[in-house]
PDB file of C-alpha atoms and ligand atoms in Angstrom:
ATOM      1  CA  MET F   1     -19.430 178.351 -63.458  1.00  0.00           C
ATOM      2  CA  LYS F   2     -21.127 175.873 -65.509  1.00  0.00           C
ATOM      3  CA  ARG F   3     -18.758 172.878 -66.318  1.00  0.00           C
ATOM      4  CA  ARG F   4     -17.556 172.288 -69.492  1.00  0.00           C
ATOM      5  CA  TYR F   5     -16.316 168.723 -70.756  1.00  0.00           C
ATOM      6  CA  LEU F   6     -14.177 167.256 -73.624  1.00  0.00           C
ATOM      7  CA  ILE F   7     -14.699 163.655 -73.609  1.00  0.00           C
ATOM      8  CA  GLY F   8     -12.015 161.136 -75.513  1.00  0.00           C
ATOM      9  CA  ASN F   9     -13.331 157.835 -77.119  1.00  0.00           C
ATOM     10  CA  LEU F  10     -10.404 156.003 -77.984  1.00  0.00           C
ATOM     11  CA  LYS F  11     -12.819 153.359 -79.317  1.00  0.00           C
ATOM     12  CA  MET F  12     -10.825 150.066 -80.435  1.00  0.00           C
ATOM     13  CA  ASN F  13      -7.824 152.045 -81.485  1.00  0.00           C
ATOM     14  CA  LEU F  14      -4.329 152.221 -79.584  1.00  0.00           C
ATOM     15  CA  ALA F  15      -4.181 148.622 -80.916  1.00  0.00           C
ATOM     16  CA  SER F  16      -1.318 147.130 -78.451  1.00  0.00           C
ATOM     17  CA  VAL F  17       0.346 147.666 -75.109  1.00  0.00           C
ATOM     18  CA  ALA F  18       3.182 149.605 -76.929  1.00  0.00           C
ATOM     19  CA  GLU F  19       0.765 152.144 -78.638  1.00  0.00           C
ATOM     20  CA  THR F  20      -1.029 152.813 -75.600  1.00  0.00           C
ATOM     21  CA  GLU F  21       2.216 153.357 -73.709  1.00  0.00           C
ATOM     22  CA  GLN F  22       3.225 155.603 -76.455  1.00  0.00           C
ATOM     23  CA  TYR F  23       0.083 157.490 -76.570  1.00  0.00           C
ATOM     24  CA  LEU F  24       0.499 157.781 -72.319  1.00  0.00           C
ATOM     25  CA  VAL F  25       4.099 159.347 -72.500  1.00  0.00           C
ATOM     26  CA  ALA F  26       2.686 161.578 -75.574  1.00  0.00           C
ATOM     27  CA  LEU F  27      -0.095 162.734 -73.366  1.00  0.00           C
ATOM     28  CA  ARG F  28       2.110 163.384 -70.266  1.00  0.00           C
ATOM     29  CA  LYS F  29       4.656 165.347 -72.491  1.00  0.00           C
ATOM     30  CA  GLU F  30       1.670 167.518 -74.346  1.00  0.00           C
ATOM     31  CA  LEU F  31       0.409 168.181 -70.809  1.00  0.00           C
ATOM     32  CA  PHE F  32       3.923 169.399 -69.339  1.00  0.00           C
ATOM     33  CA  GLY F  33       3.901 173.107 -68.160  1.00  0.00           C
ATOM     34  CA  LYS F  34       0.029 173.439 -69.397  1.00  0.00           C
ATOM     35  CA  ARG F  35      -2.686 174.481 -67.211  1.00  0.00           C
ATOM     36  CA  ILE F  36      -6.094 172.836 -67.625  1.00  0.00           C
ATOM     37  CA  ASP F  37      -8.533 175.372 -66.620  1.00  0.00           C
ATOM     38  CA  GLY F  38     -12.595 175.568 -67.170  1.00  0.00           C
ATOM     39  CA  VAL F  39     -12.782 172.099 -69.043  1.00  0.00           C
ATOM     40  CA  GLU F  40     -12.881 168.622 -67.727  1.00  0.00           C
ATOM     41  CA  ILE F  41     -10.754 166.247 -69.859  1.00  0.00           C
ATOM     42  CA  VAL F  42     -12.456 162.637 -69.851  1.00  0.00           C
ATOM     43  CA  LEU F  43     -10.580 159.844 -71.734  1.00  0.00           C
ATOM     44  CA  ALA F  44     -12.136 156.167 -72.762  1.00  0.00           C
ATOM     45  CA  PRO F  45      -9.614 153.931 -73.561  1.00  0.00           C
ATOM     46  CA  SER F  46     -10.585 150.038 -74.481  1.00  0.00           C
ATOM     47  CA  SER F  47     -11.387 148.058 -71.224  1.00  0.00           C
ATOM     48  CA  VAL F  48      -8.123 145.960 -71.721  1.00  0.00           C
ATOM     49  CA  TYR F  49      -6.044 149.066 -71.093  1.00  0.00           C
ATOM     50  CA  LEU F  50      -8.172 150.437 -68.325  1.00  0.00           C
ATOM     51  CA  GLU F  51      -5.976 149.321 -65.671  1.00  0.00           C
ATOM     52  CA  ARG F  52      -2.876 150.803 -67.298  1.00  0.00           C
ATOM     53  CA  PHE F  53      -4.562 154.206 -67.707  1.00  0.00           C
ATOM     54  CA  SER F  54      -5.899 154.246 -64.161  1.00  0.00           C
ATOM     55  CA  ARG F  55      -2.301 153.812 -63.093  1.00  0.00           C
ATOM     56  CA  GLU F  56      -0.431 156.064 -65.517  1.00  0.00           C
ATOM     57  CA  LEU F  57      -3.221 158.855 -66.605  1.00  0.00           C
ATOM     58  CA  PRO F  58      -1.747 162.253 -65.775  1.00  0.00           C
ATOM     59  CA  ASP F  59      -3.651 164.730 -63.614  1.00  0.00           C
ATOM     60  CA  PRO F  60      -6.270 166.307 -64.012  1.00  0.00           C
ATOM     61  CA  LEU F  61      -7.414 164.199 -66.759  1.00  0.00           C
ATOM     62  CA  ARG F  62     -10.172 161.613 -65.740  1.00  0.00           C
ATOM     63  CA  LEU F  63     -10.993 157.958 -66.493  1.00  0.00           C
ATOM     64  CA  ALA F  64     -14.188 156.635 -68.479  1.00  0.00           C
ATOM     65  CA  ALA F  65     -14.861 153.113 -69.888  1.00  0.00           C
ATOM     66  CA  GLN F  66     -16.711 152.687 -73.282  1.00  0.00           C
ATOM     67  CA  ASP F  67     -19.500 150.434 -71.870  1.00  0.00           C
ATOM     68  CA  VAL F  68     -20.740 148.750 -68.931  1.00  0.00           C
ATOM     69  CA  PHE F  69     -23.114 145.812 -68.398  1.00  0.00           C
ATOM     70  CA  TRP F  70     -26.164 146.111 -66.667  1.00  0.00           C
ATOM     71  CA  GLU F  71     -25.909 143.095 -63.820  1.00  0.00           C
ATOM     72  CA  LYS F  72     -22.986 143.384 -61.062  1.00  0.00           C
ATOM     73  CA  GLU F  73     -21.720 139.936 -61.643  1.00  0.00           C
ATOM     74  CA  GLY F  74     -22.438 136.322 -62.694  1.00  0.00           C
ATOM     75  CA  SER F  75     -22.801 134.339 -66.017  1.00  0.00           C
ATOM     76  CA  PHE F  76     -22.521 137.172 -68.302  1.00  0.00           C
ATOM     77  CA  THR F  77     -19.490 136.052 -70.967  1.00  0.00           C
ATOM     78  CA  GLY F  78     -17.500 138.941 -72.198  1.00  0.00           C
ATOM     79  CA  GLN F  79     -19.062 141.612 -70.105  1.00  0.00           C
ATOM     80  CA  VAL F  80     -17.794 144.514 -67.607  1.00  0.00           C
ATOM     81  CA  SER F  81     -19.819 144.962 -64.623  1.00  0.00           C
ATOM     82  CA  ALA F  82     -19.962 148.863 -62.845  1.00  0.00           C
ATOM     83  CA  PRO F  83     -18.298 147.486 -59.479  1.00  0.00           C
ATOM     84  CA  MET F  84     -15.263 146.100 -61.581  1.00  0.00           C
ATOM     85  CA  LEU F  85     -14.978 149.556 -63.103  1.00  0.00           C
ATOM     86  CA  ARG F  86     -15.413 151.468 -59.902  1.00  0.00           C
ATOM     87  CA  ASP F  87     -12.641 149.346 -58.496  1.00  0.00           C
ATOM     88  CA  LEU F  88     -10.433 150.288 -60.928  1.00  0.00           C
ATOM     89  CA  HIS F  89     -11.046 153.851 -60.241  1.00  0.00           C
ATOM     90  CA  VAL F  90     -12.837 154.567 -63.341  1.00  0.00           C
ATOM     91  CA  GLY F  91     -15.356 157.584 -62.941  1.00  0.00           C
ATOM     92  CA  SER F  92     -17.558 157.802 -65.913  1.00  0.00           C
ATOM     93  CA  VAL F  93     -18.818 155.414 -68.561  1.00  0.00           C
ATOM     94  CA  ILE F  94     -20.091 155.893 -72.148  1.00  0.00           C
ATOM     95  CA  VAL F  95     -23.767 154.423 -72.519  1.00  0.00           C
ATOM     96  CA  GLY F  96     -25.425 153.891 -75.626  1.00  0.00           C
ATOM     97  CA  HIS F  97     -22.535 154.795 -78.136  1.00  0.00           C
ATOM     98  CA  GLY F  98     -23.924 154.587 -81.583  1.00  0.00           C
ATOM     99  CA  GLU F  99     -21.662 152.046 -82.718  1.00  0.00           C
ATOM    100  CA  ARG F 100     -22.933 149.879 -79.987  1.00  0.00           C
ATOM    101  CA  ARG F 101     -26.208 150.635 -80.807  1.00  0.00           C
ATOM    102  CA  LEU F 102     -25.232 149.711 -84.397  1.00  0.00           C
ATOM    103  CA  TYR F 103     -22.805 146.537 -83.794  1.00  0.00           C
ATOM    104  CA  ALA F 104     -23.952 145.171 -80.654  1.00  0.00           C
ATOM    105  CA  HIS F 105     -27.772 146.109 -81.538  1.00  0.00           C
ATOM    106  CA  GLU F 106     -28.291 147.849 -77.955  1.00  0.00           C
ATOM    107  CA  THR F 107     -31.768 148.673 -77.394  1.00  0.00           C
ATOM    108  CA  ASP F 108     -32.999 151.897 -75.547  1.00  0.00           C
ATOM    109  CA  THR F 109     -34.124 149.955 -72.787  1.00  0.00           C
ATOM    110  CA  GLU F 110     -30.622 148.218 -72.366  1.00  0.00           C
ATOM    111  CA  VAL F 111     -29.029 151.725 -72.331  1.00  0.00           C
ATOM    112  CA  GLY F 112     -31.464 152.479 -69.764  1.00  0.00           C
ATOM    113  CA  TRP F 113     -30.513 149.784 -67.797  1.00  0.00           C
ATOM    114  CA  LYS F 114     -26.654 150.456 -68.185  1.00  0.00           C
ATOM    115  CA  MET F 115     -27.349 153.991 -66.955  1.00  0.00           C
ATOM    116  CA  LYS F 116     -28.738 152.903 -63.832  1.00  0.00           C
ATOM    117  CA  SER F 117     -26.158 150.222 -63.055  1.00  0.00           C
ATOM    118  CA  ALA F 118     -23.492 153.119 -63.631  1.00  0.00           C
ATOM    119  CA  LEU F 119     -25.488 155.661 -61.593  1.00  0.00           C
ATOM    120  CA  HIS F 120     -25.777 152.773 -58.685  1.00  0.00           C
ATOM    121  CA  GLU F 121     -22.113 152.219 -58.771  1.00  0.00           C
ATOM    122  CA  ASN F 122     -21.438 156.065 -58.506  1.00  0.00           C
ATOM    123  CA  LEU F 123     -20.277 156.272 -62.260  1.00  0.00           C
ATOM    124  CA  GLN F 124     -21.185 159.514 -64.084  1.00  0.00           C
ATOM    125  CA  PRO F 125     -22.858 158.178 -67.233  1.00  0.00           C
ATOM    126  CA  ILE F 126     -22.053 159.895 -70.635  1.00  0.00           C
ATOM    127  CA  LEU F 127     -25.503 158.955 -72.429  1.00  0.00           C
ATOM    128  CA  CYS F 128     -25.010 159.235 -76.245  1.00  0.00           C
ATOM    129  CA  VAL F 129     -28.176 159.498 -78.354  1.00  0.00           C
ATOM    130  CA  GLY F 130     -28.678 160.560 -81.752  1.00  0.00           C
ATOM    131  CA  GLU F 131     -30.791 159.631 -85.148  1.00  0.00           C
ATOM    132  CA  THR F 132     -29.841 157.870 -88.061  1.00  0.00           C
ATOM    133  CA  ALA F 133     -29.296 159.322 -91.520  1.00  0.00           C
ATOM    134  CA  ASP F 134     -32.559 157.346 -92.530  1.00  0.00           C
ATOM    135  CA  GLU F 135     -34.403 158.892 -89.609  1.00  0.00           C
ATOM    136  CA  ARG F 136     -33.279 162.396 -90.206  1.00  0.00           C
ATOM    137  CA  GLU F 137     -34.411 161.967 -93.851  1.00  0.00           C
ATOM    138  CA  ARG F 138     -37.728 160.975 -92.679  1.00  0.00           C
ATOM    139  CA  GLY F 139     -38.023 163.638 -90.261  1.00  0.00           C
ATOM    140  CA  GLU F 140     -38.101 161.666 -87.104  1.00  0.00           C
ATOM    141  CA  GLU F 141     -35.043 162.993 -85.438  1.00  0.00           C
ATOM    142  CA  VAL F 142     -36.947 164.642 -82.494  1.00  0.00           C
ATOM    143  CA  SER F 143     -39.387 161.671 -81.670  1.00  0.00           C
ATOM    144  CA  VAL F 144     -36.055 159.330 -81.753  1.00  0.00           C
ATOM    145  CA  VAL F 145     -33.913 161.147 -79.582  1.00  0.00           C
ATOM    146  CA  SER F 146     -36.705 162.278 -77.335  1.00  0.00           C
ATOM    147  CA  ASP F 147     -37.732 158.744 -76.935  1.00  0.00           C
ATOM    148  CA  GLN F 148     -33.848 157.576 -76.429  1.00  0.00           C
ATOM    149  CA  VAL F 149     -33.720 160.302 -73.626  1.00  0.00           C
ATOM    150  CA  ARG F 150     -36.903 159.121 -71.634  1.00  0.00           C
ATOM    151  CA  LEU F 151     -36.002 155.369 -71.926  1.00  0.00           C
ATOM    152  CA  ALA F 152     -32.863 156.016 -70.602  1.00  0.00           C
ATOM    153  CA  PHE F 153     -34.004 158.223 -67.818  1.00  0.00           C
ATOM    154  CA  HIS F 154     -37.065 155.760 -66.966  1.00  0.00           C
ATOM    155  CA  ASP F 155     -36.576 155.434 -63.183  1.00  0.00           C
ATOM    156  CA  VAL F 156     -33.557 157.647 -62.419  1.00  0.00           C
ATOM    157  CA  SER F 157     -34.699 159.945 -59.598  1.00  0.00           C
ATOM    158  CA  PRO F 158     -34.036 163.854 -60.356  1.00  0.00           C
ATOM    159  CA  MET F 159     -30.593 163.903 -57.992  1.00  0.00           C
ATOM    160  CA  MET F 160     -29.044 161.259 -60.305  1.00  0.00           C
ATOM    161  CA  ALA F 161     -30.088 162.562 -63.035  1.00  0.00           C
ATOM    162  CA  GLU F 162     -28.298 165.948 -62.855  1.00  0.00           C
ATOM    163  CA  ARG F 163     -25.064 163.341 -62.849  1.00  0.00           C
ATOM    164  CA  VAL F 164     -25.381 162.648 -66.137  1.00  0.00           C
ATOM    165  CA  LEU F 165     -23.787 163.915 -69.074  1.00  0.00           C
ATOM    166  CA  VAL F 166     -26.074 163.763 -72.292  1.00  0.00           C
ATOM    167  CA  ALA F 167     -24.134 163.845 -75.769  1.00  0.00           C
ATOM    168  CA  TYR F 168     -25.888 164.083 -78.896  1.00  0.00           C
ATOM    169  CA  GLU F 169     -24.335 162.301 -81.517  1.00  0.00           C
ATOM    170  CA  PRO F 170     -26.152 161.864 -84.911  1.00  0.00           C
ATOM    171  CA  ARG F 171     -24.981 158.503 -86.160  1.00  0.00           C
ATOM    172  CA  TRP F 172     -24.552 160.215 -89.443  1.00  0.00           C
ATOM    173  CA  ALA F 173     -21.723 162.265 -88.253  1.00  0.00           C
ATOM    174  CA  ILE F 174     -19.937 159.653 -86.335  1.00  0.00           C
ATOM    175  CA  GLY F 175     -16.584 158.784 -88.115  1.00  0.00           C
ATOM    176  CA  THR F 176     -17.966 160.456 -91.383  1.00  0.00           C
ATOM    177  CA  ASP F 177     -16.646 163.896 -91.623  1.00  0.00           C
ATOM    178  CA  ILE F 178     -20.011 164.921 -92.028  1.00  0.00           C
ATOM    179  CA  ILE F 179     -20.722 168.006 -89.807  1.00  0.00           C
ATOM    180  CA  PRO F 180     -23.970 169.091 -88.885  1.00  0.00           C
ATOM    181  CA  GLU F 181     -24.960 172.980 -89.002  1.00  0.00           C
ATOM    182  CA  SER F 182     -24.915 174.784 -85.848  1.00  0.00           C
ATOM    183  CA  GLU F 183     -28.909 175.307 -86.144  1.00  0.00           C
ATOM    184  CA  GLN F 184     -29.279 171.486 -86.421  1.00  0.00           C
ATOM    185  CA  ILE F 185     -27.131 170.920 -83.331  1.00  0.00           C
ATOM    186  CA  PHE F 186     -28.754 173.747 -81.018  1.00  0.00           C
ATOM    187  CA  GLU F 187     -32.394 172.696 -82.101  1.00  0.00           C
ATOM    188  CA  MET F 188     -31.267 169.023 -80.746  1.00  0.00           C
ATOM    189  CA  ARG F 189     -29.982 170.551 -77.678  1.00  0.00           C
ATOM    190  CA  ILE F 190     -33.123 171.967 -76.980  1.00  0.00           C
ATOM    191  CA  VAL F 191     -35.025 168.790 -78.048  1.00  0.00           C
ATOM    192  CA  ILE F 192     -33.200 167.103 -75.122  1.00  0.00           C
ATOM    193  CA  HIS F 193     -33.513 169.555 -72.374  1.00  0.00           C
ATOM    194  CA  ARG F 194     -37.202 169.579 -73.257  1.00  0.00           C
ATOM    195  CA  ALA F 195     -37.532 165.755 -72.978  1.00  0.00           C
ATOM    196  CA  LEU F 196     -35.518 166.226 -69.668  1.00  0.00           C
ATOM    197  CA  ALA F 197     -37.718 168.885 -68.774  1.00  0.00           C
ATOM    198  CA  GLU F 198     -40.811 167.017 -69.106  1.00  0.00           C
ATOM    199  CA  LEU F 199     -39.348 164.179 -66.702  1.00  0.00           C
ATOM    200  CA  TYR F 200     -38.033 166.668 -64.101  1.00  0.00           C
ATOM    201  CA  GLY F 201     -38.942 169.893 -64.651  1.00  0.00           C
ATOM    202  CA  GLN F 202     -36.794 172.852 -66.262  1.00  0.00           C
ATOM    203  CA  PRO F 203     -34.143 173.694 -63.465  1.00  0.00           C
ATOM    204  CA  VAL F 204     -32.866 169.922 -63.084  1.00  0.00           C
ATOM    205  CA  ALA F 205     -33.136 169.776 -67.165  1.00  0.00           C
ATOM    206  CA  ASP F 206     -31.068 173.020 -67.158  1.00  0.00           C
ATOM    207  CA  ARG F 207     -28.215 171.258 -64.907  1.00  0.00           C
ATOM    208  CA  VAL F 208     -28.009 168.716 -67.296  1.00  0.00           C
ATOM    209  CA  PRO F 209     -25.033 169.251 -69.569  1.00  0.00           C
ATOM    210  CA  VAL F 210     -25.222 168.416 -73.350  1.00  0.00           C
ATOM    211  CA  LEU F 211     -22.274 167.908 -75.294  1.00  0.00           C
ATOM    212  CA  TYR F 212     -21.780 167.561 -79.206  1.00  0.00           C
ATOM    213  CA  GLY F 213     -20.053 164.764 -80.674  1.00  0.00           C
ATOM    214  CA  GLY F 214     -19.463 163.491 -84.221  1.00  0.00           C
ATOM    215  CA  SER F 215     -16.355 164.301 -86.437  1.00  0.00           C
ATOM    216  CA  VAL F 216     -15.019 166.992 -84.018  1.00  0.00           C
ATOM    217  CA  LYS F 217     -11.647 168.670 -84.807  1.00  0.00           C
ATOM    218  CA  ALA F 218     -10.254 171.733 -83.226  1.00  0.00           C
ATOM    219  CA  THR F 219     -11.065 173.917 -86.180  1.00  0.00           C
ATOM    220  CA  LEU F 220     -14.955 173.255 -85.674  1.00  0.00           C
ATOM    221  CA  LEU F 221     -15.311 173.827 -82.416  1.00  0.00           C
ATOM    222  CA  GLU F 222     -17.113 177.142 -83.441  1.00  0.00           C
ATOM    223  CA  ARG F 223     -19.511 175.552 -85.395  1.00  0.00           C
ATOM    224  CA  VAL F 224     -20.077 172.418 -83.152  1.00  0.00           C
ATOM    225  CA  CYS F 225     -19.795 173.581 -79.750  1.00  0.00           C
ATOM    226  CA  PHE F 226     -19.548 177.339 -79.161  1.00  0.00           C
ATOM    227  CA  GLU F 227     -22.399 178.583 -81.531  1.00  0.00           C
ATOM    228  CA  PRO F 228     -24.963 175.968 -80.588  1.00  0.00           C
ATOM    229  CA  ARG F 229     -23.990 176.664 -76.928  1.00  0.00           C
ATOM    230  CA  MET F 230     -23.055 173.076 -76.108  1.00  0.00           C
ATOM    231  CA  ASP F 231     -21.218 172.160 -72.805  1.00  0.00           C
ATOM    232  CA  GLY F 232     -18.568 170.468 -74.179  1.00  0.00           C
ATOM    233  CA  VAL F 233     -17.911 167.713 -76.642  1.00  0.00           C
ATOM    234  CA  LEU F 234     -17.392 164.208 -77.430  1.00  0.00           C
ATOM    235  CA  VAL F 235     -14.440 163.412 -79.842  1.00  0.00           C
ATOM    236  CA  GLY F 236     -13.232 160.008 -81.136  1.00  0.00           C
ATOM    237  CA  ARG F 237     -10.535 159.685 -83.692  1.00  0.00           C
ATOM    238  CA  GLU F 238      -9.165 163.245 -83.092  1.00  0.00           C
ATOM    239  CA  SER F 239      -8.444 162.017 -79.227  1.00  0.00           C
ATOM    240  CA  LEU F 240      -5.734 160.046 -80.774  1.00  0.00           C
ATOM    241  CA  TYR F 241      -3.588 162.887 -81.274  1.00  0.00           C
ATOM    242  CA  PRO F 242      -2.711 164.411 -77.621  1.00  0.00           C
ATOM    243  CA  HIS F 243      -1.677 167.822 -79.202  1.00  0.00           C
ATOM    244  CA  GLU F 244      -5.289 168.404 -80.782  1.00  0.00           C
ATOM    245  CA  LEU F 245      -6.726 167.115 -77.603  1.00  0.00           C
ATOM    246  CA  PHE F 246      -5.173 169.909 -75.564  1.00  0.00           C
ATOM    247  CA  ARG F 247      -5.891 172.490 -78.265  1.00  0.00           C
ATOM    248  CA  MET F 248      -9.265 171.760 -78.194  1.00  0.00           C
ATOM    249  CA  ALA F 249      -9.080 171.615 -74.192  1.00  0.00           C
ATOM    250  CA  HIS F 250      -7.447 175.289 -74.035  1.00  0.00           C
ATOM    251  CA  GLU F 251     -10.124 176.972 -76.416  1.00  0.00           C
ATOM    252  CA  ILE F 252     -13.043 175.142 -74.691  1.00  0.00           C
ATOM    253  CA  GLY F 253     -11.694 176.212 -71.171  1.00  0.00           C
ATOM    254  CA  ASN F 254     -10.802 179.669 -72.252  1.00  0.00           C
ATOM    255  CA  ARG F 255     -13.940 180.547 -74.082  1.00  0.00           C
ATOM    256  CA  ASP F 256     -16.111 183.144 -72.465  1.00  0.00           C
ATOM    257  CA  ASP F 257     -19.195 183.241 -74.198  1.00  0.00           C
ATOM    258  CA  GLY F 258     -21.172 185.340 -71.941  1.00  0.00           C
ATOM    259  CA  ARG F 259     -23.526 182.656 -71.004  1.00  0.00           C
ATOM    260  CA  ARG F 260     -22.284 181.599 -67.658  1.00  0.00           C
ATOM    261  CA  GLU F 261     -22.790 183.199 -64.505  1.00  0.00           C
ATOM    262  CA  ALA F 262     -21.263 182.929 -60.880  1.00  0.00           C
ATOM    263  CA  ASP F 263     -23.912 180.539 -59.572  1.00  0.00           C
ATOM    264  CA  GLY F 264     -23.628 177.836 -61.924  1.00  0.00           C
ATOM    265  CA  ASN F 265     -26.954 178.790 -63.896  1.00  0.00           C
ATOM    266  CA  GLU F 266     -27.181 179.338 -67.763  1.00  0.00           C
ATOM    267  CA  VAL F 267     -28.273 182.934 -68.268  1.00  0.00           C
ATOM    268  CA  GLY F 268     -31.444 183.012 -70.232  1.00  0.00           C
ATOM    269  CA  GLY F 269     -34.002 179.821 -70.952  1.00  0.00           C
ATOM    270  CA  GLU F 270     -34.282 178.007 -74.259  1.00  0.00           C
TER     271      GLU F 270
HETATM  272  C1  LIG T   1     -17.257 159.186 -80.944  1.00  0.00           C
HETATM  273  O1  LIG T   1     -16.580 158.325 -80.734  1.00  0.00           O
HETATM  274  O2  LIG T   1     -18.477 159.277 -80.680  1.00  0.00           O
HETATM  275  C2  LIG T   1     -17.070 160.219 -82.359  1.00  0.00           C
HETATM  276  C3  LIG T   1     -17.779 161.018 -82.600  1.00  0.00           C
HETATM  277  O3  LIG T   1     -16.049 159.782 -83.076  1.00  0.00           O
HETATM  278  P1  LIG T   1     -15.461 160.865 -84.334  1.00  0.00           P
HETATM  279  O4  LIG T   1     -15.004 162.042 -83.772  1.00  0.00           O
HETATM  280  O5  LIG T   1     -14.569 159.638 -84.744  1.00  0.00           O
HETATM  281  O6  LIG T   1     -16.632 160.939 -85.460  1.00  0.00           O
END
């Protein structure tokens, strides 16, 4: 069965140890007596709280970091390396998030270096790609997103490529409550798979999950996840509410839209 994913990006929220502790208590309470089937839930807290999450995150939830640096160690003030994350039992890491591209001016090439440093340390990269409002206005979304994919996967072997999750996050939908149409999301899913197919061939491309992110709420899952046939969602602000998080997990995990089959391949190509 092809896996589905629910990634919670907690961003620079949970602004104190006390709030973090409250959140973890609420998570455990919401999870109590529930079965999580058919969906992997991965939470990405601020790096300051990774150690606490690593100790206290309830099973079967998994831990991600929000960023990683491309060097392993050395004089790189303020950075966190992939081996450091591995040491804290972090399993995944977000790379190329729109907010890092915006505020830290991260380039596609740097995002590619981060991807490779994560992969070499056996961390699963969650690669965020997506065009800005201006780029979409100019009709450049296909070339922008294709280039982001190509540069991030540059020099990544096919075997490693299959370990990456790609999240299509149009920058104009992050934190804005502006929701793309299902067709727009589906179209970009095809664009991402096409760029991957050019690099690795269709079978490998088909095995790379593509998620949607940008102002996701439980009530929008039909439009942003199921209709455009995405493999899950990346949720920002809404992941601060454990009740909503598990509501989404339940819907995603229990959804059977007939596109999965026993050997893990999708039914029908694009
Ligand atoms: C995100 O953090 O990637 C995100 C999509 O945020 P939000 O859901 O708050 O728009």
